Short mmCIF file of C-alpha atoms and ligand atoms in Angstrom, two decimals:
data_model
loop_
_atom_site.label_atom_id
_atom_site.label_comp_id
_atom_site.label_asym_id
_atom_site.label_seq_id
_atom_site.Cartn_x
_atom_site.Cartn_y
_atom_site.Cartn_z
CA MET A 859 33.30 -46.02 -26.06
CA TYR A 860 32.66 -44.98 -22.45
CA SER A 861 32.48 -41.55 -20.98
CA ALA A 862 32.28 -40.15 -17.48
CA CYS A 863 32.07 -36.78 -15.88
CA VAL A 864 33.90 -36.45 -12.55
CA GLN A 865 34.85 -33.66 -10.22
CA ASP A 866 37.38 -35.08 -7.79
CA TYR A 867 39.67 -38.00 -7.05
CA ALA A 868 37.05 -40.09 -5.22
CA GLN A 869 34.64 -39.90 -8.15
CA TRP A 870 37.38 -40.59 -10.69
CA ARG A 871 38.50 -43.63 -8.64
CA ASP A 872 34.93 -44.98 -8.41
CA VAL A 873 34.59 -44.79 -12.18
CA ALA A 874 38.15 -45.87 -13.04
CA ARG A 875 38.28 -49.02 -10.87
CA PRO A 876 35.60 -51.04 -12.70
CA LEU A 877 36.93 -49.80 -16.04
CA LEU A 878 40.46 -50.91 -15.22
CA SER A 879 39.22 -54.26 -13.90
CA ALA A 880 37.32 -54.80 -17.13
CA SER A 881 40.46 -53.92 -19.14
CA ILE A 882 38.92 -50.91 -20.87
CA ALA A 883 41.81 -49.22 -22.72
CA PRO A 884 42.41 -45.47 -22.31
CA GLU A 885 41.43 -44.90 -25.96
CA GLN A 886 37.96 -46.29 -25.24
CA MET A 887 37.34 -43.82 -22.48
CA GLU A 888 36.41 -40.18 -22.57
CA TRP A 889 36.75 -38.12 -19.37
CA ARG A 890 35.15 -34.79 -18.66
CA SER A 891 35.22 -32.49 -15.65
CA SER A 892 31.93 -31.63 -14.06
CA VAL A 893 31.10 -28.34 -12.44
CA ARG A 894 31.57 -28.46 -8.68
CA PHE A 895 28.70 -29.71 -6.53
CA GLU A 896 26.87 -31.21 -9.45
CA PRO A 897 25.77 -34.83 -9.02
CA LEU A 898 28.08 -37.34 -10.66
CA ALA A 899 27.11 -38.24 -14.19
CA SER A 900 28.34 -41.27 -16.04
CA ASP A 901 27.33 -43.14 -19.11
CA GLY A 902 27.62 -46.85 -18.92
CA ALA A 903 30.78 -47.00 -16.85
CA PHE A 904 29.12 -48.70 -13.89
CA GLU A 905 27.53 -51.51 -15.83
CA LEU A 906 30.86 -53.22 -16.36
CA THR A 907 31.57 -56.52 -14.71
CA PRO A 908 34.85 -56.32 -12.81
CA ALA A 909 37.50 -58.94 -13.61
CA ALA A 910 38.09 -61.67 -11.05
CA THR A 911 41.57 -60.46 -10.04
CA PRO A 912 41.59 -57.44 -7.74
CA LEU A 913 43.38 -54.29 -8.89
CA ARG A 914 46.83 -53.68 -7.50
CA LEU A 915 47.94 -50.07 -7.64
CA SER A 916 50.99 -49.02 -5.66
CA ARG A 917 50.75 -46.54 -2.78
CA GLN A 918 53.08 -44.24 -4.71
CA LEU A 919 50.79 -44.27 -7.76
CA ILE A 920 47.67 -43.65 -5.66
CA GLU A 921 49.32 -40.66 -3.98
CA LEU A 922 50.37 -39.29 -7.35
CA LEU A 923 46.85 -39.74 -8.74
CA GLN A 924 45.37 -37.93 -5.73
CA THR A 925 47.69 -35.01 -6.39
CA LEU A 926 47.03 -34.97 -10.15
CA ALA A 927 43.28 -34.85 -9.49
CA CYS A 928 43.82 -31.35 -8.07
CA TYR A 929 45.52 -30.01 -11.20
CA ARG A 930 43.01 -27.63 -12.74
CA GLN A 931 43.00 -28.82 -16.34
CA PRO A 932 40.52 -31.15 -18.11
CA GLY A 933 43.26 -33.49 -19.43
CA ARG A 934 44.12 -34.59 -15.88
CA TRP A 935 41.51 -37.41 -15.78
CA ASP A 936 42.78 -38.96 -19.06
CA LEU A 937 46.38 -38.78 -17.89
CA MET A 938 45.44 -40.37 -14.56
CA TYR A 939 43.63 -43.20 -16.28
CA ARG A 940 46.50 -43.75 -18.71
CA LEU A 941 48.98 -43.89 -15.84
CA ALA A 942 46.84 -46.37 -13.89
CA TRP A 943 46.22 -48.50 -16.98
CA ARG A 944 49.87 -48.52 -18.04
CA SER A 945 51.09 -49.22 -14.49
CA LEU A 946 49.02 -52.38 -14.51
CA GLN A 947 50.92 -53.51 -17.64
CA LYS A 948 54.29 -52.17 -16.45
CA PRO A 949 54.43 -52.01 -12.63
CA ARG A 950 57.67 -49.95 -12.56
CA LEU A 951 56.36 -47.30 -14.96
CA LEU A 952 56.80 -44.45 -12.46
CA GLU A 953 60.54 -45.11 -12.29
CA ASP A 954 60.84 -44.22 -15.96
CA ALA A 955 61.27 -40.45 -15.63
CA ALA A 956 61.80 -40.08 -19.39
CA ASP A 957 58.36 -41.52 -20.18
CA PRO A 958 56.21 -38.60 -21.49
CA ASP A 959 53.22 -39.46 -19.24
CA VAL A 960 55.42 -39.82 -16.16
CA HIS A 961 57.30 -36.65 -17.00
CA ARG A 962 54.08 -34.66 -17.46
CA ALA A 963 52.58 -36.12 -14.28
CA THR A 964 55.70 -35.18 -12.30
CA GLN A 965 55.50 -31.60 -13.55
CA MET A 966 51.80 -31.37 -12.74
CA ALA A 967 52.28 -32.85 -9.26
CA SER A 968 55.06 -30.32 -8.56
CA ALA A 969 52.75 -27.47 -9.60
CA VAL A 970 50.02 -28.77 -7.27
CA ASN A 971 52.46 -29.19 -4.37
CA ARG A 972 53.75 -25.67 -4.92
CA GLU A 973 50.19 -24.41 -4.75
CA VAL A 974 49.61 -26.26 -1.46
CA HIS A 975 52.69 -24.54 -0.12
CA LYS A 976 51.31 -21.15 -1.29
CA MET A 977 48.03 -21.92 0.44
CA HIS A 978 49.86 -22.56 3.72
CA ALA A 979 51.76 -19.32 3.32
CA PHE A 980 49.04 -16.99 2.05
CA VAL A 981 45.80 -17.92 3.79
CA ARG A 982 44.90 -15.03 6.12
CA PHE A 983 42.09 -15.49 8.66
CA ARG A 984 39.73 -12.65 9.52
CA GLU A 985 37.86 -12.57 12.77
CA MET A 986 34.04 -12.71 12.90
CA THR A 987 31.73 -12.78 15.93
CA ASP A 988 28.49 -14.76 15.71
CA GLU A 989 25.14 -13.95 17.36
CA GLN A 990 26.23 -15.73 20.57
CA GLY A 991 29.32 -13.57 20.70
CA ASP A 992 31.66 -16.50 19.85
CA LYS A 993 34.69 -15.83 17.71
CA LYS A 994 35.10 -17.53 14.35
CA TYR A 995 37.77 -17.12 11.72
CA TYR A 996 37.28 -16.90 8.03
CA ALA A 997 39.70 -16.86 5.08
CA TRP A 998 39.17 -16.46 1.35
CA PHE A 999 41.73 -18.09 -0.92
CA GLU A 1000 41.84 -18.42 -4.73
CA PRO A 1001 44.22 -21.23 -5.63
CA THR A 1002 45.45 -21.88 -9.16
CA HIS A 1003 44.80 -25.60 -8.66
CA GLU A 1004 42.07 -27.31 -6.65
CA VAL A 1005 44.20 -27.81 -3.56
CA LEU A 1006 41.69 -27.10 -0.79
CA ARG A 1007 41.54 -30.70 0.43
CA LEU A 1008 45.31 -31.18 0.21
CA GLY A 1009 46.07 -27.89 1.97
CA VAL A 1010 43.51 -28.02 4.76
CA PRO A 1011 45.03 -30.69 7.12
CA PHE A 1012 47.86 -28.26 7.88
CA PHE A 1013 45.34 -25.75 9.32
CA CYS A 1014 43.52 -28.47 11.32
CA LYS A 1015 46.80 -29.25 13.09
CA ARG A 1016 47.79 -25.62 13.44
CA PHE A 1017 44.50 -24.23 14.76
CA PRO A 1018 42.72 -27.21 16.36
CA ASN A 1019 40.91 -25.15 19.00
CA MET A 1020 39.59 -22.38 16.79
CA GLU A 1021 36.46 -22.48 14.71
CA TRP A 1022 37.41 -21.55 11.19
CA MET A 1023 36.39 -21.68 7.56
CA ILE A 1024 38.53 -21.51 4.42
CA ALA A 1025 36.45 -20.56 1.40
CA THR A 1026 37.66 -20.99 -2.18
CA PRO A 1027 35.82 -20.76 -5.51
CA ASP A 1028 35.87 -24.60 -5.56
CA GLY A 1029 34.28 -25.20 -2.17
CA THR A 1030 34.72 -24.43 1.49
CA ALA A 1031 36.34 -26.26 4.39
CA LEU A 1032 34.71 -25.85 7.81
CA TRP A 1033 36.46 -26.76 11.07
CA GLN A 1034 34.07 -26.95 14.01
CA ASP A 1035 34.54 -28.81 17.33
CA GLY A 1036 37.51 -30.69 15.99
CA GLU A 1037 35.60 -31.92 12.94
CA LEU A 1038 36.24 -31.08 9.31
CA LYS A 1039 33.45 -30.67 6.76
CA TYR A 1040 33.37 -29.57 3.13
CA VAL A 1041 30.44 -27.44 2.02
CA GLU A 1042 29.44 -25.27 -0.88
CA THR A 1043 31.01 -21.81 -0.81
CA PRO A 1044 28.68 -19.13 0.57
CA ASP A 1045 28.02 -15.99 -1.39
CA ARG A 1046 31.19 -13.95 -1.11
CA ALA A 1047 29.30 -10.72 -0.52
CA SER A 1048 28.05 -12.18 2.79
CA LEU A 1049 31.60 -12.68 4.07
CA PRO A 1050 33.62 -10.05 5.95
CA LYS A 1051 36.13 -7.90 4.04
CA ALA A 1052 38.28 -6.73 6.94
CA ASP A 1053 38.34 -6.99 10.71
CA ALA A 1054 39.41 -4.97 13.68
CA HIS A 1055 42.88 -6.56 13.65
CA GLU A 1056 43.66 -5.62 10.09
CA GLY A 1057 45.27 -2.26 10.94
CA LEU A 1058 47.24 -3.88 13.75
CA TRP A 1059 48.49 -6.66 11.47
CA ARG A 1060 49.58 -4.16 8.82
CA THR A 1061 51.53 -2.13 11.37
CA TYR A 1062 53.14 -5.32 12.70
CA TYR A 1063 54.06 -6.43 9.17
CA ARG A 1064 55.64 -3.07 8.37
CA ASN A 1065 57.72 -3.29 11.51
CA ILE A 1066 58.98 -6.83 11.16
CA CYS A 1067 59.80 -6.36 7.48
CA ASN A 1068 63.39 -5.25 7.02
CA VAL A 1069 63.40 -3.26 3.77
CA SER A 1070 67.15 -3.51 3.41
CA ARG A 1071 66.83 -7.31 3.23
CA ILE A 1072 64.10 -7.42 0.60
CA ASN A 1073 65.12 -8.92 -2.71
CA PRO A 1074 62.26 -7.70 -4.96
CA PRO A 1075 62.60 -10.33 -7.75
CA ALA A 1076 62.74 -13.14 -5.16
CA MET A 1077 59.79 -11.69 -3.29
CA ARG A 1078 57.68 -11.50 -6.47
CA ARG A 1079 58.68 -15.06 -7.30
CA GLU A 1080 57.77 -16.40 -3.86
CA MET A 1081 54.70 -14.26 -3.39
CA PRO A 1082 53.11 -13.84 -6.83
CA GLN A 1083 50.93 -10.76 -7.20
CA ARG A 1084 47.75 -12.75 -7.86
CA TYR A 1085 47.69 -13.65 -4.11
CA TRP A 1086 48.04 -10.08 -2.97
CA ARG A 1087 44.43 -8.99 -3.24
CA ASN A 1088 43.49 -11.36 -0.39
CA LEU A 1089 46.37 -10.37 1.88
CA PRO A 1090 45.69 -7.60 4.40
CA GLU A 1091 49.34 -6.57 4.23
CA SER A 1092 49.28 -6.08 0.45
CA VAL A 1093 48.98 -2.29 0.79
CA GLU A 1094 52.18 -2.36 2.84
CA ILE A 1095 53.88 -4.71 0.40
CA GLN A 1096 53.62 -2.20 -2.46
CA THR A 1097 55.35 0.51 -0.43
CA LEU A 1098 57.91 -1.88 1.03
CA LEU A 1099 58.72 -3.21 -2.41
CA ARG A 1100 59.26 0.27 -3.80
CA GLU A 1101 61.62 1.06 -0.93
CA GLY A 1102 63.24 -2.38 -1.19
CA GLN A 1103 63.80 -1.94 -4.93
CA SER A 1104 66.13 1.02 -4.50
CA SER A 1105 67.93 -0.50 -1.54
CA PHE A 1106 68.33 -3.81 -3.46
CA ALA A 1107 69.73 -2.04 -6.54
CA LEU A 1108 72.21 -0.22 -4.32
CA ARG A 1109 73.33 -3.44 -2.64
CA GLN A 1110 73.70 -5.15 -6.01
CA ARG A 1111 75.82 -2.32 -7.34
CA GLU A 1112 78.04 -2.46 -4.25
CA ALA A 1113 78.50 -6.24 -4.55
CA MET A 1114 79.30 -5.87 -8.24
CA ASP A 1115 81.83 -3.11 -7.57
CA LEU A 1116 83.56 -5.28 -5.00
CA GLU A 1117 83.79 -8.19 -7.44
CA MET A 1118 85.05 -5.92 -10.19
CA THR A 1119 87.71 -4.54 -7.87
CA LYS A 1120 88.89 -8.06 -7.08
CA ALA A 1121 88.87 -9.02 -10.76
CA ARG A 1122 90.83 -5.92 -11.73
CA ALA A 1123 93.40 -6.64 -9.03
CA MET A 1124 93.90 -10.09 -10.55
CA GLN A 1125 94.14 -8.68 -14.06
CA ARG A 1126 96.81 -6.28 -12.86
CA ALA A 1127 98.64 -9.16 -11.22
CA LEU A 1128 98.66 -10.99 -14.54
CA THR A 1129 99.75 -8.05 -16.67
CA ASP A 1130 102.46 -7.17 -14.13
CA LEU A 1131 104.26 -10.44 -14.77
CA PRO A 1132 107.46 -9.81 -16.76
CA ASP A 1133 106.55 -11.61 -19.99
CA TYR A 1134 102.86 -10.72 -20.14
CA SER A 1135 103.13 -7.39 -21.84
CA GLY A 1136 99.58 -6.14 -22.22
CA GLY A 1137 98.08 -9.33 -20.74
CA PRO A 1138 95.39 -11.42 -22.46
CA THR A 1139 93.46 -8.25 -23.31
CA ALA A 1140 96.03 -7.42 -25.97
CA CYS A 1141 96.62 -11.06 -26.91
CA ARG A 1142 96.86 -11.88 -30.64
CA ARG A 1143 98.09 -15.46 -30.32
CA CYS A 1144 95.02 -16.69 -32.17
CA ASP A 1145 92.18 -15.01 -34.07
CA ILE A 1146 89.27 -15.32 -31.64
CA TRP A 1147 89.87 -11.81 -30.25
CA ARG A 1148 88.71 -10.29 -33.58
CA ASN A 1149 85.01 -10.95 -32.93
CA ALA A 1150 85.01 -10.74 -29.14
CA THR A 1151 84.08 -7.68 -27.11
CA GLN A 1152 86.89 -8.12 -24.62
CA ALA A 1153 89.12 -10.71 -22.98
CA VAL A 1154 87.44 -12.29 -19.98
CA LEU A 1155 90.03 -12.96 -17.32
CA GLY A 1156 89.83 -15.19 -14.30
CA GLU A 1157 88.55 -13.82 -11.04
CA GLY A 1158 88.33 -14.73 -7.40
CA SER A 1159 90.73 -15.38 -4.60
CA THR A 1160 94.36 -15.27 -5.72
CA SER A 1161 95.26 -17.62 -2.87
CA ALA A 1162 92.45 -20.08 -3.62
CA ALA A 1163 93.05 -23.76 -2.93
CA ILE A 1164 90.70 -24.64 -5.77
CA MET A 1165 90.81 -23.26 -9.31
CA LEU A 1166 87.85 -23.89 -11.62
CA VAL A 1167 88.58 -23.90 -15.33
CA GLY A 1168 85.74 -23.57 -17.84
CA GLU A 1169 85.94 -23.56 -21.61
CA GLN A 1170 85.56 -19.97 -22.83
CA PRO A 1171 83.33 -16.99 -21.99
CA GLY A 1172 79.78 -17.12 -23.35
CA ASP A 1173 77.69 -14.31 -24.80
CA GLU A 1174 76.87 -12.71 -21.45
CA GLU A 1175 80.40 -13.14 -20.09
CA ASP A 1176 81.80 -11.48 -23.21
CA LEU A 1177 79.59 -8.43 -22.67
CA ARG A 1178 80.10 -8.20 -18.91
CA GLY A 1179 83.78 -9.10 -18.86
CA ARG A 1180 83.44 -11.71 -16.11
CA PRO A 1181 83.57 -15.53 -16.21
CA PHE A 1182 80.49 -17.67 -15.52
CA VAL A 1183 77.89 -14.95 -15.06
CA GLY A 1184 75.40 -16.24 -17.70
CA PRO A 1185 73.07 -19.29 -17.70
CA ALA A 1186 75.93 -21.80 -17.23
CA GLY A 1187 77.21 -19.63 -14.39
CA ARG A 1188 73.87 -19.89 -12.63
CA VAL A 1189 73.99 -23.70 -12.89
CA LEU A 1190 77.55 -23.60 -11.58
CA ASP A 1191 76.67 -21.29 -8.66
CA ASP A 1192 73.82 -23.55 -7.69
CA ALA A 1193 76.05 -26.66 -7.81
CA LEU A 1194 78.80 -24.92 -5.83
CA LYS A 1195 76.33 -23.98 -3.14
CA THR A 1196 74.99 -27.53 -2.90
CA ALA A 1197 78.55 -28.87 -2.75
CA GLY A 1198 79.32 -26.51 0.15
CA LEU A 1199 81.69 -24.24 -1.75
CA GLU A 1200 81.68 -20.43 -1.75
CA ARG A 1201 82.35 -18.83 -5.11
CA GLY A 1202 84.35 -16.09 -3.38
CA GLU A 1203 86.92 -18.52 -1.99
CA LEU A 1204 87.67 -20.06 -5.40
CA TYR A 1205 89.51 -18.83 -8.44
CA ILE A 1206 87.38 -19.16 -11.59
CA THR A 1207 88.75 -18.88 -15.08
CA ASN A 1208 88.48 -20.32 -18.59
CA ALA A 1209 90.79 -22.28 -20.86
CA VAL A 1210 90.25 -19.64 -23.57
CA LYS A 1211 89.88 -15.99 -22.69
CA HIS A 1212 87.91 -14.66 -25.69
CA PHE A 1213 84.39 -15.58 -26.84
CA LYS A 1214 84.32 -17.60 -30.07
CA TRP A 1215 80.94 -17.50 -31.78
CA GLN A 1216 79.04 -17.74 -35.04
CA PRO A 1217 76.01 -15.65 -36.03
CA ARG A 1218 72.56 -17.31 -36.03
CA GLY A 1219 70.01 -14.65 -36.94
CA LYS A 1220 70.47 -11.94 -34.35
CA ARG A 1221 72.09 -14.30 -31.87
CA ARG A 1222 75.73 -15.08 -31.27
CA LEU A 1223 75.99 -18.84 -30.96
CA HIS A 1224 78.83 -20.36 -28.96
CA LYS A 1225 81.43 -22.14 -31.12
CA ARG A 1226 83.82 -24.55 -29.44
CA PRO A 1227 87.47 -23.40 -29.59
CA ASP A 1228 89.70 -25.79 -31.50
CA ALA A 1229 92.83 -27.48 -30.17
CA SER A 1230 95.19 -24.80 -31.54
CA GLU A 1231 93.18 -22.02 -29.88
CA VAL A 1232 93.14 -23.84 -26.55
CA SER A 1233 96.86 -24.37 -26.83
CA ALA A 1234 97.51 -20.68 -27.73
CA CYS A 1235 95.63 -19.58 -24.64
CA ASN A 1236 97.47 -22.01 -22.35
CA HIS A 1237 100.04 -19.28 -22.00
CA TRP A 1238 97.59 -17.31 -19.84
CA LEU A 1239 96.17 -20.26 -17.97
CA ASP A 1240 99.67 -21.35 -16.95
CA ALA A 1241 100.33 -17.83 -15.68
CA GLU A 1242 97.20 -17.98 -13.58
CA VAL A 1243 98.14 -21.37 -12.14
CA SER A 1244 101.62 -20.15 -11.19
CA GLN A 1245 100.16 -17.02 -9.65
CA VAL A 1246 97.37 -18.68 -7.65
CA LYS A 1247 99.13 -22.01 -6.92
CA PRO A 1248 95.91 -23.99 -6.37
CA ARG A 1249 96.05 -27.44 -4.79
CA ILE A 1250 93.12 -28.61 -6.90
CA ILE A 1251 92.24 -27.69 -10.48
CA VAL A 1252 88.69 -28.58 -11.50
CA ALA A 1253 88.42 -29.01 -15.28
CA LEU A 1254 84.85 -28.32 -16.36
CA GLY A 1255 84.32 -30.18 -19.63
CA ALA A 1256 86.43 -31.33 -22.55
CA SER A 1257 88.17 -28.07 -23.54
CA ALA A 1258 89.26 -27.47 -19.96
CA LEU A 1259 90.55 -31.04 -19.71
CA ARG A 1260 92.53 -30.53 -22.91
CA ALA A 1261 93.92 -27.25 -21.55
CA VAL A 1262 95.00 -28.46 -18.11
CA ALA A 1263 96.04 -32.04 -18.92
CA GLY A 1264 96.37 -32.23 -22.72
CA MET A 1265 93.87 -35.11 -22.61
CA THR A 1266 91.07 -35.86 -25.06
CA ASP A 1267 89.37 -38.61 -23.02
CA SER A 1268 85.60 -38.52 -22.49
CA ILE A 1269 84.54 -36.74 -19.32
CA GLU A 1270 82.85 -39.93 -18.21
CA SER A 1271 86.17 -41.78 -18.12
CA ALA A 1272 88.38 -38.84 -17.05
CA ARG A 1273 86.19 -38.37 -13.96
CA GLN A 1274 87.41 -41.73 -12.69
CA LEU A 1275 91.11 -40.87 -13.02
CA GLN A 1276 93.63 -39.28 -10.70
CA ILE A 1277 95.29 -36.73 -12.98
CA PRO A 1278 98.31 -34.71 -11.84
CA HIS A 1279 98.90 -31.20 -13.19
CA ALA A 1280 102.41 -30.10 -14.17
CA SER A 1281 102.37 -27.62 -11.26
CA GLY A 1282 101.85 -30.43 -8.74
CA ALA A 1283 98.15 -29.64 -8.30
CA GLN A 1284 95.66 -32.44 -8.61
CA ILE A 1285 93.11 -32.28 -11.44
CA VAL A 1286 89.49 -33.19 -10.84
CA CYS A 1287 87.60 -33.55 -14.10
CA THR A 1288 83.85 -33.12 -14.33
CA TYR A 1289 80.98 -32.11 -16.60
CA HIS A 1290 80.62 -28.56 -17.83
CA PRO A 1291 77.48 -26.78 -16.49
CA SER A 1292 76.36 -26.12 -20.11
CA ALA A 1293 76.10 -29.90 -20.64
CA ILE A 1294 73.41 -29.85 -17.95
CA LEU A 1295 71.55 -27.06 -19.73
CA ARG A 1296 71.63 -28.97 -23.02
CA ALA A 1297 70.63 -32.40 -21.63
CA ASP A 1298 67.09 -33.79 -21.46
CA PRO A 1299 65.54 -33.65 -17.95
CA GLU A 1300 66.56 -37.14 -16.85
CA ASN A 1301 70.17 -36.82 -18.03
CA ALA A 1302 70.37 -33.30 -16.70
CA HIS A 1303 69.49 -34.63 -13.26
CA GLN A 1304 72.27 -37.25 -13.50
CA LEU A 1305 74.89 -34.80 -14.79
CA ARG A 1306 74.04 -32.27 -12.10
CA ALA A 1307 74.45 -34.96 -9.44
CA HIS A 1308 77.87 -35.86 -10.91
CA LEU A 1309 78.95 -32.21 -11.04
CA ILE A 1310 77.98 -31.68 -7.40
CA GLY A 1311 79.66 -34.95 -6.35
CA ASP A 1312 82.89 -33.97 -8.13
CA LEU A 1313 82.88 -30.48 -6.63
CA ARG A 1314 82.43 -32.04 -3.20
CA ARG A 1315 85.37 -34.33 -3.91
CA ALA A 1316 87.45 -31.29 -4.91
CA ARG A 1317 86.50 -29.59 -1.63
CA GLU A 1318 87.49 -32.64 0.39
CA LEU A 1319 90.79 -33.04 -1.47
CA ALA A 1320 91.62 -29.37 -0.98
CA ALA A 1321 90.94 -29.68 2.73
N1 URA B 846 81.05 -21.28 -20.15
C1 URA B 846 82.36 -21.30 -19.80
O1 URA B 846 83.05 -22.27 -20.01
N2 URA B 846 82.86 -20.24 -19.21
C2 URA B 846 82.15 -19.16 -18.93
O2 URA B 846 82.71 -18.21 -18.39
C3 URA B 846 80.81 -19.16 -19.28
C4 URA B 846 80.26 -20.25 -19.89
#
């Protein structure tokens, strides 16, 4: 059994290389993290005789390992060694996204890259003047992961002519005369807390920030509160957020009212048709209505070239009375955006207008409508098609395909077909957004790509 204590990628690499060359399996190795700026300790790892053949690790793997080394968690060194070891046995390991080690490494690397991005966005320099009267700039940053070395090159390019220092609890980067050095972090008490520009910066920030455009949840997501204490503008942010909150709520209510008005207009259009007495709201053609809160009708543009047909409302849709406003709706919105489609220019509805569910504890679990229920509800879907007269009908998933084409083919095969609708519209069949939510990460990625591709095709056909 070997063990080593390392603190960064370079040290890990120096220990791992001879171990890998000597074919020491991951189970024979124990990795520990050392405290920063402690000399490297290792037990026995360097006495190994390297194998004759040199190690061949791909550029992609080395870059991934460098990123993983910054992930602040002790298990990183084991995972890195396992990945390097296994890549030597299976050179295309990294292409296997479903492999648990690769999957974990990808998640960790994304977290590190996000943190680098946060460092670029949230480092704030404060001005200091030394004894000679020269100006220097100093920033304090507390990253979640050890990203100082990954984040610093950005500042070297951005401020090449300034003398600056970025201090973190893990170490400090110093940029002097175009040269970068890493040193131990000085005592924080000796560093400046504010500078003469602070007031100016806060006033500037307040003025450039348009409260009416703040989206508070998005702002909190992009600028987590743990960064605030090192931002001079944080005092302003609190006030701006409070003001933004009420303006955001107002804007949301207005947008919602507008959508509801459109939806109601469509409902009226449906119930106004001669043989739709009462409309789907009063429909008793099957029994699903008994347990549903309300009928969820289609909404959107009544002159849309593209009609999207889902299966049936989900839990959230049933409560809010609008189609695709729950988790599947968020996947759909995202895919529509990527495919270059605006939700407002489409007509969105479901094959079945009431929510069918079964109780599971306190939750209402979606239950797929059966063929007779889909067929009973076709009455309303046909009315929508004759009202809207879309050129393209996108069937999202199997129930929608059954409703618009009477077909029971798999989505995989129906996607390849040109299917005409009785109205003359063309049917484009694709995966339902819920299938993406249910799939494992690798499949979800594939299904999402198909959904976006099919929506793009629908857009092109409609044009
Ligand atoms: N799934 C659907 O098919 N339709 C909705 O409206 C919501 C989820």
